[in-house]
Structures are given as C-alpha cells and as structure tokens.
C-alpha cells in the first residue's frame, strides 16, 4: 500500500510519497517539493537527508549492523579476503573461483606504476603528508593513462577500476620508500594483494622482508572493515564530484581529500596522537575527558562518536580483538593499547558519553593495529584510503549507472543583505 506524508503550507495540504527500502527503512521523497510548493528543505550536514537509493551497503546505527551487498562485515572479515570483498562491492556478488582468478591476474598486471610518475613522487617536499601525495598522484593517473577511445565505456571503466585498485597500493608504498630515501620495491607476481603491499613497504636489499601470513591476514581484515560505509563524507564527495561527469581518478582524488580530515579518516592518526599524549601525561586521561565534555572546548575525544552508530561500531569490536592478536604476533605489547582500553572503560561509564551515545568507532583501535604492523603514523589514513577504495568505486559506478543521474547541486536559504546600490570608494567611510 502506497504511503505518503502530508505537509500543510499556508493552509494548503501537500502529499509527499514515502519510499520503503529493502530493510524496512522509510524516507519521504521530496524530489517534487520545490516544484509543488516553491519551498526547499534545510538540513546542515545532511543528518536527515538521503542523497540516493543504494544497494551496496546497509548500516543500522541503533543495532550496530554493517553489511556489504547483504553479507555481514563480520563474516567477510572471518572468511574473505580484501580482493574478494572488493569484487563483491564493485560487482554485487561474490566471485566464482574463475572470476576471482581473472580479477587477481588483472590486479597483478596493473600493479606497476608508470616510471615517469616517479619524478612526481621524488619532487614532493620530504615533509609532504602522504594523503596529499596520494590524492595528487591518483588525479595524475588520467594524464599517464588517458582514455582509449577505441574501448567501449564498460571496458574503459573496468580497466580504470582495476588499474586504480592495484596501483593505489604501489603508490602508497612508493611514497613511503621515497620519503625514507630507500630503494623502491616493485610489486611481485607471486604475492597476494596484501602481502605485496607489506613487501613493497618493508623489503630492503640488506634485510629481505619475510612475509608473515598472520600479518597478511590482519591487513586483509583491516581493509575489509574499511571497504565501504554507505554515504559517509568521502563517499558523498566522490558521488558529488563524480556527478559532474569527471573521470574516475578525479572523483576518487576528491574522496581522498575528504577522508584526510581529522573528523573523518584522519581520526585514526589523531587517536594515536591523543593516546600518546595521555601516555606521556602519566596515563592521566581526566584532562582529555574533561575537555571532550566542555562545550566551550572544540576538542573531541578522537575515535569516539559517529553520525550513524549510536551504539558500538561493529568494526571497532573486531579491530579491538585484532589488536591483541597482531601484538602477540609482533612485539607482544603496546602501552597505548592499555591506555585505549582504559579510556574506553572510563568513557563508557561517563554519563556525558552515555547520554550522547558516544562509543568507539572504527578509528579508535585501528591505529594500534597499524602501529603493530610497523606502518608509520602519517600513513594511517592512507591505509584507510586503500581500504575504502572499492567502496568509493562501487558507489561511483552505481551513481553513473543510475538512470536518474543528476548533477549534485544543493539549494540554500539566503540570509545576506537585501538589494542595495554600489557605493563609490570616495563615499565610503
Ligand atoms: C569515520 O560517516 C562515516 O561512516 C564515517 C566512517 C566511515 O567509515 O566512513 O565511519 C569513518 O569518519 C569515523 C569517525 C571518525 N572521527 C572521529 O573519531 C572524530 C571524533 N568524533 C566526532 O568529531 C563526531 O563524533 C563525528 C564527527 C564522528 C560525528 O559528528 P556528528 O554526527 O556531526 O555529531 P556532532 O558533532 O553534532 O555531536 C553531537 C553531540 C555534540 O554535543 P551537543 O552539542 O549535542 O551537546 O555529541 C558531541 C558533540 O559535542 N560529540 C562529542 C564527540 N562526538 C560528538 N563530544 C566529545 N567527543 C566526541 N568524539
């Protein structure tokens, strides 16, 4: 039975259709609102606004549910690999063995980066943040890999998607090696996606990197947990920039820039910086909690809170367990994990955090895992970006394939000065 919402404006009643999603969520479709009523809606930060209909990821913030194409993220973390999960997000179904083999061969074939790009990496200032380098280099891919007009649009998209998924990992490792002044390590055909990344990061002529399958598995889980998250800030940026019909690389470069923010993907780096400060403060976390609760202080408890999850982020739960497993494997102990666990315990008993429904999110423990793997602090958000790439790509593909494609152009409510005349400079006081 069709449902609708009624609004009354100046005594006139307008009906707006209600759409129900496959998980029973209901939205009011306001796509005709301005045409019918002359009014638009105002929703700063879009907390109450759905920008699209999507079949990729389902989240339930109250129940702490996260599913990619209907499969719970916990099952994928336990049984899948990042490459298989990327295939699922982008194509909508888990691959057959034949499809997975073909996808892996294509990722391998596209894993090296154009040698002329190396000059770009080598000429960034040594102190450049890897997220700024990554967004620039992803955008530069179009210059090095121009569109081949003889290809069909589908072929062009598939090649661009595979090229990006594979090269982003190589570019991240390249920026690290060049920053350290170390010899570049090329991808190897005999290593899996995650193992290749670790090898490109840590192999050296004097100390060959020994692949540890436990760390490879942990990195797969890390990237699976980050792979998509419906219409988060960076995905919304990819869809918005993509809506103007730019190439995939430009849209993804915009997503990388949005993810860089400390309120978004940059939080994993900010969490470890905060935990380190607490640790340096003798473990005294009271000043940090007091600042987080102080309305006049812009400080936020990093790694806590979420626009959608008003319960424990299911990814944080898995990441927290992974900390112990990875630490046992590499160095046994990280004092920051003790600080993190204590901070969580104190915060979750504090009425402020309870009343505001503030729980650890994916970024709260992820940095501990990355530290244990030896990933440098300034590359934490790059690791998030590599994980989120299949999500951004799948959302971009879904938007360009949408028969109702429209350029994203929000409206506003004007609150500036009413009409007034130009005043010549000599008459201004
Ligand atoms: C990610 O959207 C996604 O899905 C993102 C992500 C993904 O996978 O793509 O999940 C990844 O970005 C996770 C979030 C990482 N960011 C952080 O950990 C930074 C710290 N968190 C906050 O800045 C905040 O919680 C946000 C940005 C995550 C969410 O902010 P909202 O939804 O805009 O909420 P808000 O800022 O309006 O806060 C609502 C209230 C406020 O108090 P009141 O004015 O209502 O009294 O909650 C308070 C805030 O002061 N609050 C916090 C807090 N987060 C919210 N107070 C202290 N510490 C915090 N962390």
PDB file of C-alpha atoms in Angstrom, residues 56-57 66-89 93-95 217 220-225 227-228 318:
ATOM      1  CA  UNK A  56      25.677  -1.585  -1.848  1.00  0.00           C
ATOM      2  CA  UNK A  57      25.947  -1.238   1.953  1.00  0.00           C
ATOM      3  CA  UNK A  66      27.009  -3.331   8.795  1.00  0.00           C
ATOM      4  CA  UNK A  67      26.553  -5.480   5.653  1.00  0.00           C
ATOM      5  CA  UNK A  68      28.209  -5.275   2.223  1.00  0.00           C
ATOM      6  CA  UNK A  69      25.746  -6.409  -0.500  1.00  0.00           C
ATOM      7  CA  UNK A  70      23.776  -8.131   2.309  1.00  0.00           C
ATOM      8  CA  UNK A  71      26.738 -10.038   3.822  1.00  0.00           C
ATOM      9  CA  UNK A  72      27.591  -9.095   7.463  1.00  0.00           C
ATOM     10  CA  UNK A  73      31.029  -7.487   7.654  1.00  0.00           C
ATOM     11  CA  UNK A  74      31.989  -9.889  10.467  1.00  0.00           C
ATOM     12  CA  UNK A  75      31.531 -12.890   8.157  1.00  0.00           C
ATOM     13  CA  UNK A  76      33.615 -11.245   5.439  1.00  0.00           C
ATOM     14  CA  UNK A  77      36.332 -10.383   7.986  1.00  0.00           C
ATOM     15  CA  UNK A  78      36.392 -14.022   9.103  1.00  0.00           C
ATOM     16  CA  UNK A  79      36.159 -15.819   5.763  1.00  0.00           C
ATOM     17  CA  UNK A  80      37.003 -13.445   2.897  1.00  0.00           C
ATOM     18  CA  UNK A  81      39.990 -11.525   1.541  1.00  0.00           C
ATOM     19  CA  UNK A  82      40.147  -7.844   0.663  1.00  0.00           C
ATOM     20  CA  UNK A  83      40.351  -8.624  -3.076  1.00  0.00           C
ATOM     21  CA  UNK A  84      37.265 -10.859  -2.896  1.00  0.00           C
ATOM     22  CA  UNK A  85      35.386  -8.241  -0.848  1.00  0.00           C
ATOM     23  CA  UNK A  86      36.382  -5.550  -3.363  1.00  0.00           C
ATOM     24  CA  UNK A  87      34.952  -7.746  -6.145  1.00  0.00           C
ATOM     25  CA  UNK A  88      31.728  -8.214  -4.131  1.00  0.00           C
ATOM     26  CA  UNK A  89      31.279  -4.472  -3.557  1.00  0.00           C
ATOM     27  CA  UNK A  93      28.106 -10.763  -5.960  1.00  0.00           C
ATOM     28  CA  UNK A  94      30.932 -12.866  -4.533  1.00  0.00           C
ATOM     29  CA  UNK A  95      33.178 -14.044  -7.426  1.00  0.00           C
ATOM     30  CA  UNK A 217      45.519 -11.871   7.238  1.00  0.00           C
ATOM     31  CA  UNK A 220      43.078  -8.156   4.807  1.00  0.00           C
ATOM     32  CA  UNK A 221      40.705  -7.811   7.762  1.00  0.00           C
ATOM     33  CA  UNK A 222      41.766  -4.183   8.316  1.00  0.00           C
ATOM     34  CA  UNK A 223      40.971  -3.300   4.711  1.00  0.00           C
ATOM     35  CA  UNK A 224      37.727  -5.341   4.660  1.00  0.00           C
ATOM     36  CA  UNK A 225      36.490  -3.397   7.703  1.00  0.00           C
ATOM     37  CA  UNK A 227      35.915  -1.136   2.452  1.00  0.00           C
ATOM     38  CA  UNK A 228      32.605   0.762   2.402  1.00  0.00           C
ATOM     39  CA  UNK A 318      36.573  -6.632  15.552  1.00  0.00           C
TER      40      UNK A 318
END
